[in-house]
GROMACS .gro file of N, CA and C in nm:
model
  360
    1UNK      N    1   4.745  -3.928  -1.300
    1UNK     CA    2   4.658  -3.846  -1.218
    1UNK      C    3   4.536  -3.808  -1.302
    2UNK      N    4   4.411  -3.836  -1.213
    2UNK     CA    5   4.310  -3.788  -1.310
    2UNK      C    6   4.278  -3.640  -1.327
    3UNK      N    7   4.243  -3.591  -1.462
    3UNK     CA    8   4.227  -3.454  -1.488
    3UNK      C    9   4.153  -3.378  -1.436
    4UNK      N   10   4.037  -3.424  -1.317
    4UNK     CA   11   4.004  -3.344  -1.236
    4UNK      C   12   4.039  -3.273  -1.131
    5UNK      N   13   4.145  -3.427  -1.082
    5UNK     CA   14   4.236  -3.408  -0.976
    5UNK      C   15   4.338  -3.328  -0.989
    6UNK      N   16   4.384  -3.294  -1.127
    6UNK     CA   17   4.513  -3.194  -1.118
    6UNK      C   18   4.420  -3.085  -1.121
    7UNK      N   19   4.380  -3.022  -1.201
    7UNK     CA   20   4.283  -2.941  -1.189
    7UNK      C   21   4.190  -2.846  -1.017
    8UNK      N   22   4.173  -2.938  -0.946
    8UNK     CA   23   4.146  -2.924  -0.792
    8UNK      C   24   4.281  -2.870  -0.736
    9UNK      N   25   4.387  -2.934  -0.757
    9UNK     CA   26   4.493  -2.916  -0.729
    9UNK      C   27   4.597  -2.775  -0.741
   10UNK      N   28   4.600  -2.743  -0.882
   10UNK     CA   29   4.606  -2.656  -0.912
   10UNK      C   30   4.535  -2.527  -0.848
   11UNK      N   31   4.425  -2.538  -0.862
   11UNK     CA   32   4.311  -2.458  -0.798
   11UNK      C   33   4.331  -2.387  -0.642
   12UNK      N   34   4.374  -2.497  -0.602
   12UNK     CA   35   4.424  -2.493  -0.434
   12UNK      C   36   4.514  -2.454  -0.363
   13UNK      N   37   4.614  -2.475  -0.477
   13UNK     CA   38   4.812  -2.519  -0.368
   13UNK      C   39   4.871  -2.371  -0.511
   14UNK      N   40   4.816  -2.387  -0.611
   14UNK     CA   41   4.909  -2.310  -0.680
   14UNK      C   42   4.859  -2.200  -0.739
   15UNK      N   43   4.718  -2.141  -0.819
   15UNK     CA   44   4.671  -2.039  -0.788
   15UNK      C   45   4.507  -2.039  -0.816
   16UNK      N   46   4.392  -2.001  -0.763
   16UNK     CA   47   4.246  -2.056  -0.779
   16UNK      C   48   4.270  -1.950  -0.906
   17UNK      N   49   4.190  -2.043  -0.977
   17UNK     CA   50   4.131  -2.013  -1.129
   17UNK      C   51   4.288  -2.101  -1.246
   18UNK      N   52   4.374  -2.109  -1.228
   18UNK     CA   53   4.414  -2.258  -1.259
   18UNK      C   54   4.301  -2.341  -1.322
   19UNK      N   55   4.298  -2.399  -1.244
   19UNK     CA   56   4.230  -2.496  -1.261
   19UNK      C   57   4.124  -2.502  -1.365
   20UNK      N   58   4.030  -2.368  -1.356
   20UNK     CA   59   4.004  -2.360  -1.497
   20UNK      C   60   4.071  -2.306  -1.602
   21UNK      N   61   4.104  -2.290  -1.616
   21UNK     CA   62   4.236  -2.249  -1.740
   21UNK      C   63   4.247  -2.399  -1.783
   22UNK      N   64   4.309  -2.496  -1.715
   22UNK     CA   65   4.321  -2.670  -1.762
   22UNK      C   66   4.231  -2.739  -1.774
   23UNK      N   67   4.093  -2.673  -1.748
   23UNK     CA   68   3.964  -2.709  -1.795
   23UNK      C   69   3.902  -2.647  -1.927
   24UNK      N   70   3.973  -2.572  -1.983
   24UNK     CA   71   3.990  -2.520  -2.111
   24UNK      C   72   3.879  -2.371  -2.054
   25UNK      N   73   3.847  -2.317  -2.013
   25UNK     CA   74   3.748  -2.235  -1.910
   25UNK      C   75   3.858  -2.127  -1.873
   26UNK      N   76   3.822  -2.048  -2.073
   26UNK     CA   77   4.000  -1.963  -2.007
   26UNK      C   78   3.934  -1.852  -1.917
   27UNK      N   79   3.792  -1.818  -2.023
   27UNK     CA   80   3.761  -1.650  -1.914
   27UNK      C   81   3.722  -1.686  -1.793
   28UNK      N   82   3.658  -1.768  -1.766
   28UNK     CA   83   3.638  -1.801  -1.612
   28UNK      C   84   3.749  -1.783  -1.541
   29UNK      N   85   3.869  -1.870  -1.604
   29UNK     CA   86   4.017  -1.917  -1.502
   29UNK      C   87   4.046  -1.765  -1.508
   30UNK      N   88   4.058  -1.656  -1.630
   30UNK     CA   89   4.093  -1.525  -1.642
   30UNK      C   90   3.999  -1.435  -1.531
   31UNK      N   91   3.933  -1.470  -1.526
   31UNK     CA   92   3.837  -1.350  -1.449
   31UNK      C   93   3.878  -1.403  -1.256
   32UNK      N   94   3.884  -1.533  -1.257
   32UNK     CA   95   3.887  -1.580  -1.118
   32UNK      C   96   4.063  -1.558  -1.074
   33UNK      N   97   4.139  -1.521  -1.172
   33UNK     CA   98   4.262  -1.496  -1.131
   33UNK      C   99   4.245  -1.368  -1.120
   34UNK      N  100   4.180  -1.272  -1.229
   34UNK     CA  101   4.190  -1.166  -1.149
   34UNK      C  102   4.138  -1.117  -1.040
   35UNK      N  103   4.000  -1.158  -1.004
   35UNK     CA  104   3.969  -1.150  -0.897
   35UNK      C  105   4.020  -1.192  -0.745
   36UNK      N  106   4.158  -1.258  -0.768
   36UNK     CA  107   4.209  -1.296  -0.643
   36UNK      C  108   4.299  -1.226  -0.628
   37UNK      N  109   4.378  -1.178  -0.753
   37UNK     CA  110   4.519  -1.101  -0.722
   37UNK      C  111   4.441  -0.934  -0.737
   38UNK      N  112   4.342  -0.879  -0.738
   38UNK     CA  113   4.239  -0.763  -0.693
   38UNK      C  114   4.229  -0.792  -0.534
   39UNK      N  115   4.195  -0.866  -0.486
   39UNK     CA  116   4.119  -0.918  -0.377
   39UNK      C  117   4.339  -0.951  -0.266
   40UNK      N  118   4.376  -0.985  -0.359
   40UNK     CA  119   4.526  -0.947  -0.240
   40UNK      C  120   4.574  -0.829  -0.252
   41UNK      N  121   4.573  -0.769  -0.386
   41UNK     CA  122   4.641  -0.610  -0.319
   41UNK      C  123   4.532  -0.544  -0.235
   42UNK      N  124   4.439  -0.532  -0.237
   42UNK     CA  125   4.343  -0.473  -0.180
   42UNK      C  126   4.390  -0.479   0.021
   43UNK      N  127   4.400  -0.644  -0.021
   43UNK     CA  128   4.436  -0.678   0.152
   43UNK      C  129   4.597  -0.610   0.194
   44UNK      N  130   4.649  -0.625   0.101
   44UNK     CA  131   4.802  -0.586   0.103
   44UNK      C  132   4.803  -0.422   0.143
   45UNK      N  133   4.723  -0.367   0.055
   45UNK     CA  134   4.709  -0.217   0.090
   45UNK      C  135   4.631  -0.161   0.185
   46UNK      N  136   4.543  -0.286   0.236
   46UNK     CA  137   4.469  -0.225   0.372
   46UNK      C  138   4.569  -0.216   0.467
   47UNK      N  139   4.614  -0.369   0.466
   47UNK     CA  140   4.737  -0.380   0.591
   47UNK      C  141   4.851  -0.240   0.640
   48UNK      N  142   4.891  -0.247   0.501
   48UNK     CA  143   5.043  -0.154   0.510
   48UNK      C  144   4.962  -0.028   0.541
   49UNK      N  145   4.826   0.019   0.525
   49UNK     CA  146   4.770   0.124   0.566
   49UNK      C  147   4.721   0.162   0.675
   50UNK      N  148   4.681   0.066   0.759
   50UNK     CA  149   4.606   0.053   0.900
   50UNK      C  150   4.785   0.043   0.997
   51UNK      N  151   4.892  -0.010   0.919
   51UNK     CA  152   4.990  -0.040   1.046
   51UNK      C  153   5.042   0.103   0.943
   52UNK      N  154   5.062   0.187   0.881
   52UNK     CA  155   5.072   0.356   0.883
   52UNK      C  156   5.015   0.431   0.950
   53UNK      N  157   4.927   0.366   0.948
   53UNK     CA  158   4.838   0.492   1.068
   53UNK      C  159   4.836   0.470   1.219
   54UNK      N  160   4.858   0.366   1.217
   54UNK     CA  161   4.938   0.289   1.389
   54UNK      C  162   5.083   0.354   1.393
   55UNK      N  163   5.185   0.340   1.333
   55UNK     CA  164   5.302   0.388   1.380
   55UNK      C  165   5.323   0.536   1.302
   56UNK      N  166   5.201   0.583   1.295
   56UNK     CA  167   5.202   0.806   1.264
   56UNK      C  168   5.127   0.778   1.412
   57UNK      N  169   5.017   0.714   1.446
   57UNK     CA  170   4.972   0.800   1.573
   57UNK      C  171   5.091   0.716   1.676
   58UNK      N  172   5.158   0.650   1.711
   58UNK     CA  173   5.271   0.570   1.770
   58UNK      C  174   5.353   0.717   1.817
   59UNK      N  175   5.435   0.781   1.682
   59UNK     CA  176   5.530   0.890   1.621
   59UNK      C  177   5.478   0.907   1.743
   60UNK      N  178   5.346   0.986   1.684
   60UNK     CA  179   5.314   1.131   1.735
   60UNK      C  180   5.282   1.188   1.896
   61UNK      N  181   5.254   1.004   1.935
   61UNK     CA  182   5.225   1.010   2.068
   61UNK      C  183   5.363   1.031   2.146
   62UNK      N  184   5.445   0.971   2.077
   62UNK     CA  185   5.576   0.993   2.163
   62UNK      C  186   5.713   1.105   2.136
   63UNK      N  187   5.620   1.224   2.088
   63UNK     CA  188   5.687   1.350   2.073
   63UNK      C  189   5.746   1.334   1.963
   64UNK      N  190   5.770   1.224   1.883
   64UNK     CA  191   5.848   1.219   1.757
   64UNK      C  192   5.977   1.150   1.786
   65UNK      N  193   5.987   1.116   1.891
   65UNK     CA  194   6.119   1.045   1.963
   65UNK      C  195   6.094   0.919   1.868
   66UNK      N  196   6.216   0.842   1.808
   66UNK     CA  197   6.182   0.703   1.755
   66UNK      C  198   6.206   0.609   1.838
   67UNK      N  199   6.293   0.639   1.971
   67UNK     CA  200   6.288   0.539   2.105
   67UNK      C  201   6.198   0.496   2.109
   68UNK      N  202   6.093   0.576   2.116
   68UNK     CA  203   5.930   0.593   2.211
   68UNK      C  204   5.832   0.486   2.114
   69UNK      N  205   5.893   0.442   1.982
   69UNK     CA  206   5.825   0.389   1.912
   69UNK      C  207   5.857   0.167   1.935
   70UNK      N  208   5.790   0.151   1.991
   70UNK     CA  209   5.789  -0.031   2.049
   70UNK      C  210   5.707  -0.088   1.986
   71UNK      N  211   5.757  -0.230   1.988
   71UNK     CA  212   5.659  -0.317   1.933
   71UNK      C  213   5.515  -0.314   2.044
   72UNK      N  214   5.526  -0.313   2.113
   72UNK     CA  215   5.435  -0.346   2.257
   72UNK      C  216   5.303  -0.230   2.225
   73UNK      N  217   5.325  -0.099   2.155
   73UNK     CA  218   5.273   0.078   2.119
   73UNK      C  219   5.190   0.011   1.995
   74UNK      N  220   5.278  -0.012   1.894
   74UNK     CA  221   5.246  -0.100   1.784
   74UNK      C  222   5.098  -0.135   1.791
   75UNK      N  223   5.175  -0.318   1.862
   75UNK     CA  224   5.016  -0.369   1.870
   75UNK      C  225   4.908  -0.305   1.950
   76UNK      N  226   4.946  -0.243   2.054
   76UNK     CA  227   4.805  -0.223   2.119
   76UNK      C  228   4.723  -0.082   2.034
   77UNK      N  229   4.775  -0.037   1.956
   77UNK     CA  230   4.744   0.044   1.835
   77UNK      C  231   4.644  -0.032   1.702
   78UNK      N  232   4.712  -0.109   1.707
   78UNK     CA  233   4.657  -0.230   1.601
   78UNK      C  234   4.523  -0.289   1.665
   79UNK      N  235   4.526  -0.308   1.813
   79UNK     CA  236   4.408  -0.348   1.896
   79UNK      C  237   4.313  -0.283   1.851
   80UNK      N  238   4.294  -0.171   1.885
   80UNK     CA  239   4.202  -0.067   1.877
   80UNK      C  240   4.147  -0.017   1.695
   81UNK      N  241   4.209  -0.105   1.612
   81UNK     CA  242   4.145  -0.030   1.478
   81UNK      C  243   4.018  -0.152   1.467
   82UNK      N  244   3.974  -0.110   1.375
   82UNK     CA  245   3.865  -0.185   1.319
   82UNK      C  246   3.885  -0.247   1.208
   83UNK      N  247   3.838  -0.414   1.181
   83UNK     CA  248   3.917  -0.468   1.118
   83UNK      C  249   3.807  -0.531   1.021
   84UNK      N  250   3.675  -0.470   1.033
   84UNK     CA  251   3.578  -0.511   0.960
   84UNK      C  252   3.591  -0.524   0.807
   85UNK      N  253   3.654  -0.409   0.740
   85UNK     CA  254   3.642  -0.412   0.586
   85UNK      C  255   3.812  -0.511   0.569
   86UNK      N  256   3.869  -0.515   0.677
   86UNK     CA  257   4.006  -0.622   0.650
   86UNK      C  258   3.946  -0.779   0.661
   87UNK      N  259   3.850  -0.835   0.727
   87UNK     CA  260   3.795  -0.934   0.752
   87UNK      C  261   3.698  -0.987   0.622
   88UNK      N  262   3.632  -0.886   0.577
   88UNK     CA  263   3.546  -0.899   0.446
   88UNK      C  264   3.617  -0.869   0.328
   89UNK      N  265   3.768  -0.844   0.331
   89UNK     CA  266   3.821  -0.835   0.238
   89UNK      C  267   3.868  -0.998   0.250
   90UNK      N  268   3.898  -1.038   0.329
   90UNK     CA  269   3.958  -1.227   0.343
   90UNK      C  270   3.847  -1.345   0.299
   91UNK      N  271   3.730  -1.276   0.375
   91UNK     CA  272   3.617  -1.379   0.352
   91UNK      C  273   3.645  -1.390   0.196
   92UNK      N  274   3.624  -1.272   0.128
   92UNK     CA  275   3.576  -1.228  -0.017
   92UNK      C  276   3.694  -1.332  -0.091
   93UNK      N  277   3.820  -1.304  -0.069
   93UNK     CA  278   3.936  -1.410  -0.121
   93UNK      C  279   3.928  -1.566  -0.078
   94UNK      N  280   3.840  -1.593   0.058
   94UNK     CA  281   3.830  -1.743   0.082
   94UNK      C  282   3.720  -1.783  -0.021
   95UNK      N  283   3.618  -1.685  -0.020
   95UNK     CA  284   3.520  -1.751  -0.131
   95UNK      C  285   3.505  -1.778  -0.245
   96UNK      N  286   3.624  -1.674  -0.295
   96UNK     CA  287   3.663  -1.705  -0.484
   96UNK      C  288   3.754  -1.782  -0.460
   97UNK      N  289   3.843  -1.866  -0.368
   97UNK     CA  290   3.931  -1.955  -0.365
   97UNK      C  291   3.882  -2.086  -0.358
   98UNK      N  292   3.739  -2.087  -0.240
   98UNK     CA  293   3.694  -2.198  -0.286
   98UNK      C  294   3.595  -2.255  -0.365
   99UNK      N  295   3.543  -2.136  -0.412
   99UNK     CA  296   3.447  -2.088  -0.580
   99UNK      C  297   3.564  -2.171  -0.631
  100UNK      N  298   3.655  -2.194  -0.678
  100UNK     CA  299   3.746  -2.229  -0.756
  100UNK      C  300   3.777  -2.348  -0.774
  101UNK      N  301   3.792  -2.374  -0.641
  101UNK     CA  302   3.797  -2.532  -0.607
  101UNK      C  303   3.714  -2.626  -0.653
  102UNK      N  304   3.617  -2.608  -0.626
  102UNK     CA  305   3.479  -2.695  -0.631
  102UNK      C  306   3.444  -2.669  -0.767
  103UNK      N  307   3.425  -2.556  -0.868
  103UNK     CA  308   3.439  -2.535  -0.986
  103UNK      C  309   3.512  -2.642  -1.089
  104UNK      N  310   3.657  -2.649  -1.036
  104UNK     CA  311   3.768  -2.716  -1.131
  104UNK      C  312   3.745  -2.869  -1.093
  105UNK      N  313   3.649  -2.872  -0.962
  105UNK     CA  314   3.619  -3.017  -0.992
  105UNK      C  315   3.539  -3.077  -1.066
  106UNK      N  316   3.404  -2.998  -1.029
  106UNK     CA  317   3.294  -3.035  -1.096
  106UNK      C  318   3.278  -3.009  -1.222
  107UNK      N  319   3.370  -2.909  -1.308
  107UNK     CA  320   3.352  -2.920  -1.445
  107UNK      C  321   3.519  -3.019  -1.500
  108UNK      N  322   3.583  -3.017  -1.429
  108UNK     CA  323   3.701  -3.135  -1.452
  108UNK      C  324   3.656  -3.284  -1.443
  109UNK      N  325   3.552  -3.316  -1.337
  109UNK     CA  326   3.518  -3.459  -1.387
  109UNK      C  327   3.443  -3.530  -1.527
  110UNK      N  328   3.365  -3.427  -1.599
  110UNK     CA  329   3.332  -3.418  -1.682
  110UNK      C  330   3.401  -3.371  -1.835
  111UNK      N  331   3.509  -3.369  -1.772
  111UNK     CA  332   3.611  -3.279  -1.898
  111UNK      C  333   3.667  -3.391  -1.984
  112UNK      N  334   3.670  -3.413  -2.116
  112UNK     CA  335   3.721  -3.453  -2.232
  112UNK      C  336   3.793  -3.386  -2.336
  113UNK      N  337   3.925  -3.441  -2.356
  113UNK     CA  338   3.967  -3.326  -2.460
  113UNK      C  339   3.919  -3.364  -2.581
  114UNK      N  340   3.973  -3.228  -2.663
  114UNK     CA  341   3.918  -3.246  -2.828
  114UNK      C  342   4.012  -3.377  -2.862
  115UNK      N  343   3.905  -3.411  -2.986
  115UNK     CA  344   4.010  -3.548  -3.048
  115UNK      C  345   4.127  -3.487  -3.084
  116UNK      N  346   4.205  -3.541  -3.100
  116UNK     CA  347   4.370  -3.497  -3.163
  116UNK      C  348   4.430  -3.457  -3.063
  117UNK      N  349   4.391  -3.418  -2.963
  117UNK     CA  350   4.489  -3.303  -2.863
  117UNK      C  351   4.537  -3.365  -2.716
  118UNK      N  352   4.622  -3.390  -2.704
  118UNK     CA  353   4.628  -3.469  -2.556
  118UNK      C  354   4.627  -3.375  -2.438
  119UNK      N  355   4.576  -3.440  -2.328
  119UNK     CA  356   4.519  -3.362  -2.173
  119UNK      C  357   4.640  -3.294  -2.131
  120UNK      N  358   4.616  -3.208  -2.093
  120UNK     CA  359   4.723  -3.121  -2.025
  120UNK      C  360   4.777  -3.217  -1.911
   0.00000   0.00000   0.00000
């Protein structure tokens, strides 16, 4: 497999910024990993926060009864939030994902290792 191609690969299926890391491009691969696992808790903690505040106003609407609490209450709760900074939090992770991609190619086709050292 050519070393660009694992590299892309990596980048894609297993985690973006990979790929540079096997392009020897540690702070790049370092900075682009952190920026993705920043960029998922962020989404992780919007989520679990927007469906908290859906099933407290859910609770509250239904006297505190947990009967009263349905999936059906749920979503149409979920309807009504605004999902703008959840949407620009995804874009933001599609774009350092495929910042990544295209990165580990274009400096992977060009990549040579040092003499002595064989390719990852």
């Amino acid at each position: 497999m050519k070393h660009w191609t694992r590299a892309c690969l990596l980048s894609a299926l297993v985690l973006p910024g990979l790929g540079q890391v096997v392009n020897r491009q540690f702070g790049k691969g370092m900075a682009l990993i952190g920026a993705i696992t920043l960029l998922f808790i962020a989404i992780f903690v919007k989520v679990l926060l927007d469906l908290a505040a859906v099933v407290g106003q859910a609770y509250v609407q239904t006297g505190g009864q947990p009967a009263g609490l349905s999936l059906p209450r749920v979503l149409e709760g979920i309807r009504h939030l605004d999902m703008t900074r959840l949407g620009l939090l995804v874009l933001m992770a599609i774009a350092v994902w495929a910042y990544s991609i295209y990165d580990a190619w274009k400096v992977g086709r060009y990549y040579k290792p040092p003499e002595g050292e064989k390719d990852i």
